[in-house]
mmCIF file of C-alpha atoms in Angstrom:
data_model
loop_
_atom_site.group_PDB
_atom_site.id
_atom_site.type_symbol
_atom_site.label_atom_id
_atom_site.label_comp_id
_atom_site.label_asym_id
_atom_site.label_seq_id
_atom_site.Cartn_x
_atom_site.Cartn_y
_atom_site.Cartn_z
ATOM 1 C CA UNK I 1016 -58.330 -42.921 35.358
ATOM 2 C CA UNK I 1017 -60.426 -40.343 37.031
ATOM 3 C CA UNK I 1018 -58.110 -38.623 39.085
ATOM 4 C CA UNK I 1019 -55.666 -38.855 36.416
ATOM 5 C CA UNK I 1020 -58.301 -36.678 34.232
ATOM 6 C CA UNK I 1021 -58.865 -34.170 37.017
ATOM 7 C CA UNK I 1022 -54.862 -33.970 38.146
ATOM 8 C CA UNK I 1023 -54.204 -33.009 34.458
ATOM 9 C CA UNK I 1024 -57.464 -30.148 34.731
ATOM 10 C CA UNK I 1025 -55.903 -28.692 37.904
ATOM 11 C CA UNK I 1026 -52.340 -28.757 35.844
ATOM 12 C CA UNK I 1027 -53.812 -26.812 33.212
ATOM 13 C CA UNK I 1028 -55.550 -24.075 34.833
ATOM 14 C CA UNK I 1029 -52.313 -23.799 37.227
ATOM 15 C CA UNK I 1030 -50.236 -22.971 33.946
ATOM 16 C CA UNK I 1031 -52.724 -20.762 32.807
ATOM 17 C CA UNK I 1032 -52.593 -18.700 35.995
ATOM 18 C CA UNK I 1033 -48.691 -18.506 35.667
ATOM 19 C CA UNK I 1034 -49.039 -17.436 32.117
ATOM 20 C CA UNK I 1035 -51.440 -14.748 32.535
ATOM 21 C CA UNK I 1036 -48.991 -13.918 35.607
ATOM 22 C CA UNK I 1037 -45.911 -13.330 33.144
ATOM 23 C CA UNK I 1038 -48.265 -11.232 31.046
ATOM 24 C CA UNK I 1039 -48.966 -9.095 33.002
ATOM 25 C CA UNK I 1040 -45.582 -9.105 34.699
ATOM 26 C CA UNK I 1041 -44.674 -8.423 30.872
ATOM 27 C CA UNK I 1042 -47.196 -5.483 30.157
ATOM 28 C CA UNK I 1043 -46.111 -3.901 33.504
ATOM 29 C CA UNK I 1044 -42.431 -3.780 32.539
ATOM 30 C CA UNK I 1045 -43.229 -2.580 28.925
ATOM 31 C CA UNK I 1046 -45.429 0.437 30.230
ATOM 32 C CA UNK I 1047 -42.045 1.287 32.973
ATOM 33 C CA UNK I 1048 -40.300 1.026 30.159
ATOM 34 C CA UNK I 1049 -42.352 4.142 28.184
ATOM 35 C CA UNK I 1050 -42.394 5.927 31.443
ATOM 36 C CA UNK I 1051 -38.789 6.299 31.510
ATOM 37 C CA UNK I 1052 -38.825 6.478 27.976
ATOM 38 C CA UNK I 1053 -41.086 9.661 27.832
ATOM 39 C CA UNK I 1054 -39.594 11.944 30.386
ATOM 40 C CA UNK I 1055 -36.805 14.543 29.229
ATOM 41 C CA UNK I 1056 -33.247 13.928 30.835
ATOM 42 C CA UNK I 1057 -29.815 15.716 30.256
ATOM 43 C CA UNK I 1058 -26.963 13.804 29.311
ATOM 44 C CA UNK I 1059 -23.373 14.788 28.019
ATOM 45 C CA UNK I 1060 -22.111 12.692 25.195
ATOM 46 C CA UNK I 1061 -18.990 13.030 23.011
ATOM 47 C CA UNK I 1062 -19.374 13.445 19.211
ATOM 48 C CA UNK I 1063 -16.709 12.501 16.819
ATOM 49 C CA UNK I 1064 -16.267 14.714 13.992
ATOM 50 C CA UNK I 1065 -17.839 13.688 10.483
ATOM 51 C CA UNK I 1066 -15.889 16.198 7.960
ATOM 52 C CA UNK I 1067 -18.070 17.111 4.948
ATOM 53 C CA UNK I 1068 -16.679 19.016 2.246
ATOM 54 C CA UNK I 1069 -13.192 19.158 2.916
ATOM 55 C CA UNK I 1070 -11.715 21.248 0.110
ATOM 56 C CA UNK I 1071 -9.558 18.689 -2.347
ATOM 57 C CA UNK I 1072 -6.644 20.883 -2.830
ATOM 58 C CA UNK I 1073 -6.241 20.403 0.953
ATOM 59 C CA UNK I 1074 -6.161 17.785 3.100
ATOM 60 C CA UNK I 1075 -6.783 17.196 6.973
ATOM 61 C CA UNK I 1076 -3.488 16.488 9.078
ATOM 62 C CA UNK I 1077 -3.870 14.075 12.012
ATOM 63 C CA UNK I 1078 -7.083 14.900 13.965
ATOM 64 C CA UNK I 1079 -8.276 12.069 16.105
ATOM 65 C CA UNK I 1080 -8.676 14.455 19.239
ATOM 66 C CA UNK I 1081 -10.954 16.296 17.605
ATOM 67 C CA UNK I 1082 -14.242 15.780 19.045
ATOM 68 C CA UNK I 1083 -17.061 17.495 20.763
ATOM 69 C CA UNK I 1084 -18.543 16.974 23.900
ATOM 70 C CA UNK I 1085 -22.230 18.244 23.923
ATOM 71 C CA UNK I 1086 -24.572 18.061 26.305
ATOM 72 C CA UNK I 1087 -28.279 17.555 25.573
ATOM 73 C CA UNK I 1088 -31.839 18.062 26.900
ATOM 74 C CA UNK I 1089 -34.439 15.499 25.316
ATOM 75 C CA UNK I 1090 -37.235 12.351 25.942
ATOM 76 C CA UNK I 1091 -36.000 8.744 27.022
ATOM 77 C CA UNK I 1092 -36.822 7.714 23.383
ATOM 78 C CA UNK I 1093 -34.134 10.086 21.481
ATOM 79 C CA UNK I 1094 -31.533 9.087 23.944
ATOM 80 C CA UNK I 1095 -31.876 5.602 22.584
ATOM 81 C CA UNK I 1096 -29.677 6.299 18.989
ATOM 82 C CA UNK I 1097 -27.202 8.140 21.090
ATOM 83 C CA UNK I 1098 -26.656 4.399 23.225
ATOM 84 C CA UNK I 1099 -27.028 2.498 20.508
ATOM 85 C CA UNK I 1100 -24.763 4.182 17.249
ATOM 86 C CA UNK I 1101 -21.337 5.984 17.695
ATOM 87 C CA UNK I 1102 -22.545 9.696 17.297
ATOM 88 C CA UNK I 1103 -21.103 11.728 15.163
ATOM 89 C CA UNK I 1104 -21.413 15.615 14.479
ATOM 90 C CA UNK I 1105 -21.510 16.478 10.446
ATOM 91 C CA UNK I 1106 -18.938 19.750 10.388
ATOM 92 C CA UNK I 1107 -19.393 21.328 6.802
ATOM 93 C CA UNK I 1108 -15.838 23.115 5.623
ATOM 94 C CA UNK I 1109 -17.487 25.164 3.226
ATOM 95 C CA UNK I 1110 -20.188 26.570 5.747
ATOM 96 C CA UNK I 1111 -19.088 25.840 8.947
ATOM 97 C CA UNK I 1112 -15.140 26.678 9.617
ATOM 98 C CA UNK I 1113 -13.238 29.866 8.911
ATOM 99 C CA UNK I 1114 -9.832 29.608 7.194
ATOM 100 C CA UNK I 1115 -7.278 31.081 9.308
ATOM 101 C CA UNK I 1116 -3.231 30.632 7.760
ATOM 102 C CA UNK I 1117 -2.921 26.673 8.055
ATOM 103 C CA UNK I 1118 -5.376 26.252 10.155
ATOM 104 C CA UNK I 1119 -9.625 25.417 9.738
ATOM 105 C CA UNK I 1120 -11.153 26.797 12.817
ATOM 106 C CA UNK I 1121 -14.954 25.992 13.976
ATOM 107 C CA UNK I 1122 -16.010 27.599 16.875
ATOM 108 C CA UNK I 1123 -19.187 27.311 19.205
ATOM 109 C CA UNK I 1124 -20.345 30.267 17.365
ATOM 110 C CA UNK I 1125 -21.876 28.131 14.893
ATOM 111 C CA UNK I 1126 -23.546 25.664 17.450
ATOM 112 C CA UNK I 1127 -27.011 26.944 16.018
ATOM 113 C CA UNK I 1128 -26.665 25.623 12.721
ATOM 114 C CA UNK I 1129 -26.062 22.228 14.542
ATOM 115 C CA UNK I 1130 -28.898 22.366 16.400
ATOM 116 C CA UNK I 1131 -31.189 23.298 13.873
ATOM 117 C CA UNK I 1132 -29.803 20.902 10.963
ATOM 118 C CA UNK I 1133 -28.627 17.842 13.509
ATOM 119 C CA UNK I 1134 -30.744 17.553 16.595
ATOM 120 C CA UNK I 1135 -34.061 18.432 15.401
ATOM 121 C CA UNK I 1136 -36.705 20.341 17.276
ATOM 122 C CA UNK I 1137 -37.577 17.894 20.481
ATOM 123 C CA UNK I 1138 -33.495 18.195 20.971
ATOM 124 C CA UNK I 1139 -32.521 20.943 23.505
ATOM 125 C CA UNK I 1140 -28.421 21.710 22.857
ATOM 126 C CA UNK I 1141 -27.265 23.179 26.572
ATOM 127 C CA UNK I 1142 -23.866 23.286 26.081
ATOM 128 C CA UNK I 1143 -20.631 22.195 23.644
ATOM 129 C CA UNK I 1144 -17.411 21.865 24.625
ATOM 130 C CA UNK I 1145 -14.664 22.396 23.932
ATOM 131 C CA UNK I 1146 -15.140 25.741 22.259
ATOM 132 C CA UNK I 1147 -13.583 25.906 19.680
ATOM 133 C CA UNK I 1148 -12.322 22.836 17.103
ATOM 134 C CA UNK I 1149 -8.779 23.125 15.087
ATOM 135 C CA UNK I 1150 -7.892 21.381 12.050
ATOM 136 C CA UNK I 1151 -4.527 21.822 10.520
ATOM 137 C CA UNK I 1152 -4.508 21.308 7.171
ATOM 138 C CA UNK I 1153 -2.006 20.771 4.479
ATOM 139 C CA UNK I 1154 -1.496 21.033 0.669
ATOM 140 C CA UNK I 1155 -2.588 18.100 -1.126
ATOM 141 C CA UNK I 1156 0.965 16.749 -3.660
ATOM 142 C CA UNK I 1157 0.545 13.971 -5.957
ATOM 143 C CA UNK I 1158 4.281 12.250 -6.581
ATOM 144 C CA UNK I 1159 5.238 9.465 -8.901
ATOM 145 C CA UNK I 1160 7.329 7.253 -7.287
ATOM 146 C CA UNK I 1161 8.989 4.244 -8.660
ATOM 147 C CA UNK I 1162 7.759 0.130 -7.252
ATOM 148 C CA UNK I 1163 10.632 -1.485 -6.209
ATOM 149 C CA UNK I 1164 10.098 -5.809 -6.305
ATOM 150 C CA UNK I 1165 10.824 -7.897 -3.295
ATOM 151 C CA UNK I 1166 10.960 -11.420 -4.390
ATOM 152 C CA UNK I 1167 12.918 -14.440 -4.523
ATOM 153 C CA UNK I 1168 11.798 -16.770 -7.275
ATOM 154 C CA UNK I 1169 14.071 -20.084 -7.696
ATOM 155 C CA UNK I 1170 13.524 -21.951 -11.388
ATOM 156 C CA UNK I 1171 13.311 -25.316 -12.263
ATOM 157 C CA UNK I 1172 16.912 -26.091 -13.713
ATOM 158 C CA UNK I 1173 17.182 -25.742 -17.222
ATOM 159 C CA UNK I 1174 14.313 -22.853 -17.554
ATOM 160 C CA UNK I 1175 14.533 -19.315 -16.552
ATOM 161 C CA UNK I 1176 13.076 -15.721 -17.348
ATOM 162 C CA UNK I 1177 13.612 -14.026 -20.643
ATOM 163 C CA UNK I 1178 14.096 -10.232 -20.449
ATOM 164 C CA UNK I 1179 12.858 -9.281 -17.396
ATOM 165 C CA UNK I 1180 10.097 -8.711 -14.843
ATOM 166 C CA UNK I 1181 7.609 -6.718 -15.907
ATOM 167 C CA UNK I 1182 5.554 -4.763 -13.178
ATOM 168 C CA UNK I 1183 2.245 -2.922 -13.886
ATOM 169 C CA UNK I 1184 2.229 -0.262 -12.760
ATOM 170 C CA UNK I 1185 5.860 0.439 -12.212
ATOM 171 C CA UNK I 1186 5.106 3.496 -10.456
ATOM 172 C CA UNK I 1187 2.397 4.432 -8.317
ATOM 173 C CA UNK I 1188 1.110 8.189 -7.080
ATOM 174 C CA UNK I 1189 1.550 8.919 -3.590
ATOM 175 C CA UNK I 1190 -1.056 11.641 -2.400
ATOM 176 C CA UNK I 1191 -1.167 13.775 0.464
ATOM 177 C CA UNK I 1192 0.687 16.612 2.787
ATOM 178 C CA UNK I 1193 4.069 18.145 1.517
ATOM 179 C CA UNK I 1194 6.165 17.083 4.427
ATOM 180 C CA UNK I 1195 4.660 13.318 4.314
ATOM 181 C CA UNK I 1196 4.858 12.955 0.830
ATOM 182 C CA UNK I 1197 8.123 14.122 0.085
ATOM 183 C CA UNK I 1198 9.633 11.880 2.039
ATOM 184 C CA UNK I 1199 8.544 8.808 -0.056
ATOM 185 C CA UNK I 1200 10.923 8.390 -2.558
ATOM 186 C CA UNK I 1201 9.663 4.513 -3.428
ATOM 187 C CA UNK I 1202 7.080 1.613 -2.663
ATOM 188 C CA UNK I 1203 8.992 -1.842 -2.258
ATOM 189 C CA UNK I 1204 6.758 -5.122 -2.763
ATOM 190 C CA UNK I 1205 5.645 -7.642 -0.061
ATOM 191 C CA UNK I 1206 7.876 -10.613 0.257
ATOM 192 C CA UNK I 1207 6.920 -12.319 -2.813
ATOM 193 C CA UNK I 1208 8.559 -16.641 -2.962
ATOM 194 C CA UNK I 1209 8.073 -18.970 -6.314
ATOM 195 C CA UNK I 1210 9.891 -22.254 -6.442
ATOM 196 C CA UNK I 1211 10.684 -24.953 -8.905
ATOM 197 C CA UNK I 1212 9.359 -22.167 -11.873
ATOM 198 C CA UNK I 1213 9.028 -23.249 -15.432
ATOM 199 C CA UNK I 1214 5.925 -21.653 -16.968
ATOM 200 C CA UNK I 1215 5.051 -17.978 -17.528
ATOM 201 C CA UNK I 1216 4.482 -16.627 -14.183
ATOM 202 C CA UNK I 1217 1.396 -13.770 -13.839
ATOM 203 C CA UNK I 1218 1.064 -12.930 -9.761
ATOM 204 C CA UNK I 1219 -0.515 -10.062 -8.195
ATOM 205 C CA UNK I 1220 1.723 -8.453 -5.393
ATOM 206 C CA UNK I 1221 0.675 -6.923 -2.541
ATOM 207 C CA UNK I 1222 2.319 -3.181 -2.077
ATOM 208 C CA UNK I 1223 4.370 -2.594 1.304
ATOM 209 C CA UNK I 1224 2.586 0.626 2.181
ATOM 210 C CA UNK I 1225 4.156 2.567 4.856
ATOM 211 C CA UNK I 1226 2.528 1.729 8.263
ATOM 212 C CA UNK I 1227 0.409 4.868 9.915
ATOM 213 C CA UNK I 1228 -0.148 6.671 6.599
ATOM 214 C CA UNK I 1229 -3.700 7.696 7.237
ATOM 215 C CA UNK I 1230 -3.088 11.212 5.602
ATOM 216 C CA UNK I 1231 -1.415 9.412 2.406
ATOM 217 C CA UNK I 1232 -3.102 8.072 0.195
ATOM 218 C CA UNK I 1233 -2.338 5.522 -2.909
ATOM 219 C CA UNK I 1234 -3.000 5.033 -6.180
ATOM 220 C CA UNK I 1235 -2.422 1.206 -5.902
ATOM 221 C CA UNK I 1236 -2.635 -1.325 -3.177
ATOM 222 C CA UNK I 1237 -1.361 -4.365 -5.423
ATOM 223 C CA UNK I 1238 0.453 -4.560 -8.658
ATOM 224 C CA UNK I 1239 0.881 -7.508 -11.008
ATOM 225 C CA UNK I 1240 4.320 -8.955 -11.939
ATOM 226 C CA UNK I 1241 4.492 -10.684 -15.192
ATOM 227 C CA UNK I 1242 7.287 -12.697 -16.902
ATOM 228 C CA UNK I 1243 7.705 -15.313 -19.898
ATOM 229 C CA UNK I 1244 9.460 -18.290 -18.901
ATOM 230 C CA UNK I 1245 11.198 -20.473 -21.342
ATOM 231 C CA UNK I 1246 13.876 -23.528 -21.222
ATOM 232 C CA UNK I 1247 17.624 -22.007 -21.260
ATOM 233 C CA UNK I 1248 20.785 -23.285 -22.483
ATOM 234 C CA UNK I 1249 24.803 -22.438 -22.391
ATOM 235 C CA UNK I 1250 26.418 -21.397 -25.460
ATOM 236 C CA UNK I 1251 30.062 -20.443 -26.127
ATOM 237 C CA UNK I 1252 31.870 -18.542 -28.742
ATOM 238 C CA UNK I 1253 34.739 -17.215 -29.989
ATOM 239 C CA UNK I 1254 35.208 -13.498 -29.863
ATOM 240 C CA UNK I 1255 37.748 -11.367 -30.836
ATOM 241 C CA UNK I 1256 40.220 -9.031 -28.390
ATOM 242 C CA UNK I 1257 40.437 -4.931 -28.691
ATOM 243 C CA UNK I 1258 42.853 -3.424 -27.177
ATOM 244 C CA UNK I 1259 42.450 0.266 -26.521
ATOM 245 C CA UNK I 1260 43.914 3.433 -26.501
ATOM 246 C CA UNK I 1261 47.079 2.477 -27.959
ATOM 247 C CA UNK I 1262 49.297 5.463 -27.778
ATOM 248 C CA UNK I 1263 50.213 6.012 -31.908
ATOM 249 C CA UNK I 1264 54.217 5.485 -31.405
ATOM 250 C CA UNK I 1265 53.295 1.580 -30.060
ATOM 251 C CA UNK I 1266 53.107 -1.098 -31.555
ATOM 252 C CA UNK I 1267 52.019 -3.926 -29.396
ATOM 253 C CA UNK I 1268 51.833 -7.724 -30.090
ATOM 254 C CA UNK I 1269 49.227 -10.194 -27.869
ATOM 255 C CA UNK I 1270 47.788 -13.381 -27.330
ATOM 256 C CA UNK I 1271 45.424 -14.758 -27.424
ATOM 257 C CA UNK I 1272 43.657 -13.001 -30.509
ATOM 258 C CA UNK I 1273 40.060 -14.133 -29.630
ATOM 259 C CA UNK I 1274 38.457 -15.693 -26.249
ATOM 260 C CA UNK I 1275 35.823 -17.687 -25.657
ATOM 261 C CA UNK I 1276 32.777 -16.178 -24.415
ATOM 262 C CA UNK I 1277 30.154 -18.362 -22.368
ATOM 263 C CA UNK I 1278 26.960 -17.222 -21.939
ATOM 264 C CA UNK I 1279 23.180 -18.192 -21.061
ATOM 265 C CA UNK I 1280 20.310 -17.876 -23.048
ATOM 266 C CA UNK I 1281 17.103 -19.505 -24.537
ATOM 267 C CA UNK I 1282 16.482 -22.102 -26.568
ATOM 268 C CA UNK I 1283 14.254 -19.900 -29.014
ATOM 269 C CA UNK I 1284 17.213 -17.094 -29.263
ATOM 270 C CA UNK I 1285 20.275 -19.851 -29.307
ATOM 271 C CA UNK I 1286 20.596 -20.001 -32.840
ATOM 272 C CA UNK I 1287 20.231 -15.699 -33.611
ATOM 273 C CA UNK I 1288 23.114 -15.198 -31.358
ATOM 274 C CA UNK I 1289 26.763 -14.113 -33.284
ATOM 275 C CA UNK I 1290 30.160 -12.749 -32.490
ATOM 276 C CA UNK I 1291 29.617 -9.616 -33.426
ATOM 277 C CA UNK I 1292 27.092 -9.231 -30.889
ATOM 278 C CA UNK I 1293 29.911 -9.600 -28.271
ATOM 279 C CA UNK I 1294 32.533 -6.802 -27.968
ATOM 280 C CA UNK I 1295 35.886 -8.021 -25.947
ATOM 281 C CA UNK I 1296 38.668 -5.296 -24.930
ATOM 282 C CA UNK I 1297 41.715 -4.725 -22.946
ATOM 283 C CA UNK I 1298 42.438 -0.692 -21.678
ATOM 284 C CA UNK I 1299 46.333 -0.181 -22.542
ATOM 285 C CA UNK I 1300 46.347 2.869 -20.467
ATOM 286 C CA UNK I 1301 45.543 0.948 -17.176
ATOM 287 C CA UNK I 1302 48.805 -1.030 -17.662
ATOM 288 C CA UNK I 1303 51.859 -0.240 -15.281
ATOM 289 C CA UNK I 1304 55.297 -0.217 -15.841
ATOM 290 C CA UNK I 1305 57.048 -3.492 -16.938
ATOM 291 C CA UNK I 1306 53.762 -5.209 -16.835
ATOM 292 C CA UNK I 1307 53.125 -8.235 -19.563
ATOM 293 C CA UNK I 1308 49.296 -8.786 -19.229
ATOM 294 C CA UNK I 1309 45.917 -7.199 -19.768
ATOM 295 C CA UNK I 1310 42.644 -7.351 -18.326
ATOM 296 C CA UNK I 1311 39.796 -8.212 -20.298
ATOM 297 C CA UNK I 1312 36.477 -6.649 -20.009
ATOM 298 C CA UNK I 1313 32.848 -7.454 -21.671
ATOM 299 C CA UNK I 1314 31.867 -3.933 -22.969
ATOM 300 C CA UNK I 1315 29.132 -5.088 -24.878
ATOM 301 C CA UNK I 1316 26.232 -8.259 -25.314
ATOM 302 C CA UNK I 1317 22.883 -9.169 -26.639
ATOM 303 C CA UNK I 1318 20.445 -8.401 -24.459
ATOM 304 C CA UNK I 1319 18.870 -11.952 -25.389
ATOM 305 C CA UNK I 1320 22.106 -13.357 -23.290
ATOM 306 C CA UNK I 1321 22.699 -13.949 -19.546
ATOM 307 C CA UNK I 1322 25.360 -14.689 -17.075
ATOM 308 C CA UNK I 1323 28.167 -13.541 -19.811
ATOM 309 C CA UNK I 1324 31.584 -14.726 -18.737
ATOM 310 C CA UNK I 1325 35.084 -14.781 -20.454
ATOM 311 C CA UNK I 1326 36.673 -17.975 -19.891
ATOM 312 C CA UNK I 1327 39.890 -16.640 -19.366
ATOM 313 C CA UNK I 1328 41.089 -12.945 -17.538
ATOM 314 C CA UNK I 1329 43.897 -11.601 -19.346
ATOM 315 C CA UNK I 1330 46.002 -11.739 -22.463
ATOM 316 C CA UNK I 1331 50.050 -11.361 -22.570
ATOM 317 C CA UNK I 1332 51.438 -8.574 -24.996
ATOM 318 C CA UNK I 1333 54.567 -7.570 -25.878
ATOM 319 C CA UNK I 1334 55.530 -3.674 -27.204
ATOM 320 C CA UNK I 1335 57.696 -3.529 -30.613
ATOM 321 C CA UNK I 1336 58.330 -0.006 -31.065
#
């Protein structure tokens, strides 16, 4: 029991030694550490470009080779943001550039106001280059242009849409440079599939923006598609034949007199639908020589119907002079 008692003593004071050994290990490293820290070194480091005040009737053409490499006299400790953050350099367009045709120029002229506003005073600047910094720049346009839908939506049978697909917006603006934005004439939808439909449908549809269009931008990134479902049903009716332009000095006799129409619509508008809403007719003047038959055409329907169709394609006619 005994030499258990003192084997655990000597344990203890052996762990203490090691601890108080790492300490000071510790302390030794963290004073090398402000050594370094506090002495001045000189270090090049490249600088993106932050753009501040970028007129809005203009805008900034493809500049990701615009940067800055600038080297730098200062102590261990402001070195540290440089290692640990992606510098940037603020470039003011109002103060900083000149405005030369299409062009922004900043030039190493103005290096002092970067020093002075950026750095601070423990920050030596020794040098910047390149030189001098270009930015072409375009006219801002704002276009209207028209969303076209992608989409493939298969109904439950018996129901479909009535009127139409409504998208809001149904156009979206396109801003940016002259030559990028007049070449976007339209914004199609993102694939957009719906199966076995039969209730009101209310989606929001991702826009297919054109790919690379950092100097674009939108008005919209989605839109929403609406549309009232209902159940459908086929109808037919009889409707009566037209034939036109009829020279005066013919008399022509044809048959049949009316058609039957078949058409597609819902159950709420079945019932409002007529005749007269259809309008049937042959053209005489498209007929040939010694030919007996017409074509019939649908010139007119309800907008309430679908999927119109005459059940037959042409009448016979005789002239009687």
């Amino acid at each position: 029991m005994i030499k258990k008692i003192k084997s655990d003593i000597k344990a203890s004071i052996k762990n203490k030694k090691v601890n108080v050994f790492f300490l000071f290990l510790f302390f030794a490293f963290v004073i090398l550490i402000f050594t370094k820290l506090s002495k001045e070194y000189t270090n090049t480091i490249t600088f993106k470009i932050d753009k501040k005040n970028v007129p809005q009737e203009n805008i900034i053409l493809n500049d990701s080779a615009a940067v800055l490499n600038i080297t730098l006299k200062t102590h261990g400790f402001k070195w540290l943001k440089y290692y640990f953050d992606k510098p940037k350099i603020a470039i003011d367009f109002v103060k900083d550039v000149d405005k030369i045709d299409s062009t922004f120029v900043w030039s190493k002229s103005k290096a002092y106001l970067l020093e002075s506003t950026q750095f601070g005073k423990q920050v030596e600047l020794l040098n910047i280059s390149p030189d001098t910094l270009r930015f072409k720049f375009d006219v801002n346009l704002v276009k209207k242009v028209p969303v076209i839908l992608n989409a493939d939506i298969q109904f439950t049978q018996g129901f479909d849409v009535v009127d139409y697909y409504k998208i809001t917006p149904d156009s979206i603006e396109v801003i940016g440079p002259n030559v990028l934005v007049s070449q976007v004439n339209s914004i199609e939808t993102k694939d957009l599939k719906m199966t076995d439909v039969k209730s009101d449908i209310t989606e929001v549809v991702q826009l297919n923006l054109p790919i690379n269009s950092n100097d674009l931008k939108f008005s919209n990134q989605t839109v929403r598609l609406t549309a009232k479902v209902e159940k459908f049903t086929e109808g037919t009716i009889k409707v009566p034949v037209i034939i036109k332009n009829v020279p005066n000095n013919k008399t022509l006799k044809y048959f049949p007199k009316t058609v039957n129409v078949t058409y597609y619509t819902s159950l709420n508008n079945f019932k409002s639908i007529k005749a007269k809403d259809f309008r049937v007719e042959c053209d005489f003047s498209k007929a040939t020589n010694n030919q007996s038959f017409l074509l019939l055409e649908i010139s007119k329907y309800p907008e309430t119907a679908k999927r119109v169709r005459i059940n037959q394609q042409q009448i016979e006619f005789i002239i009687t002079e």
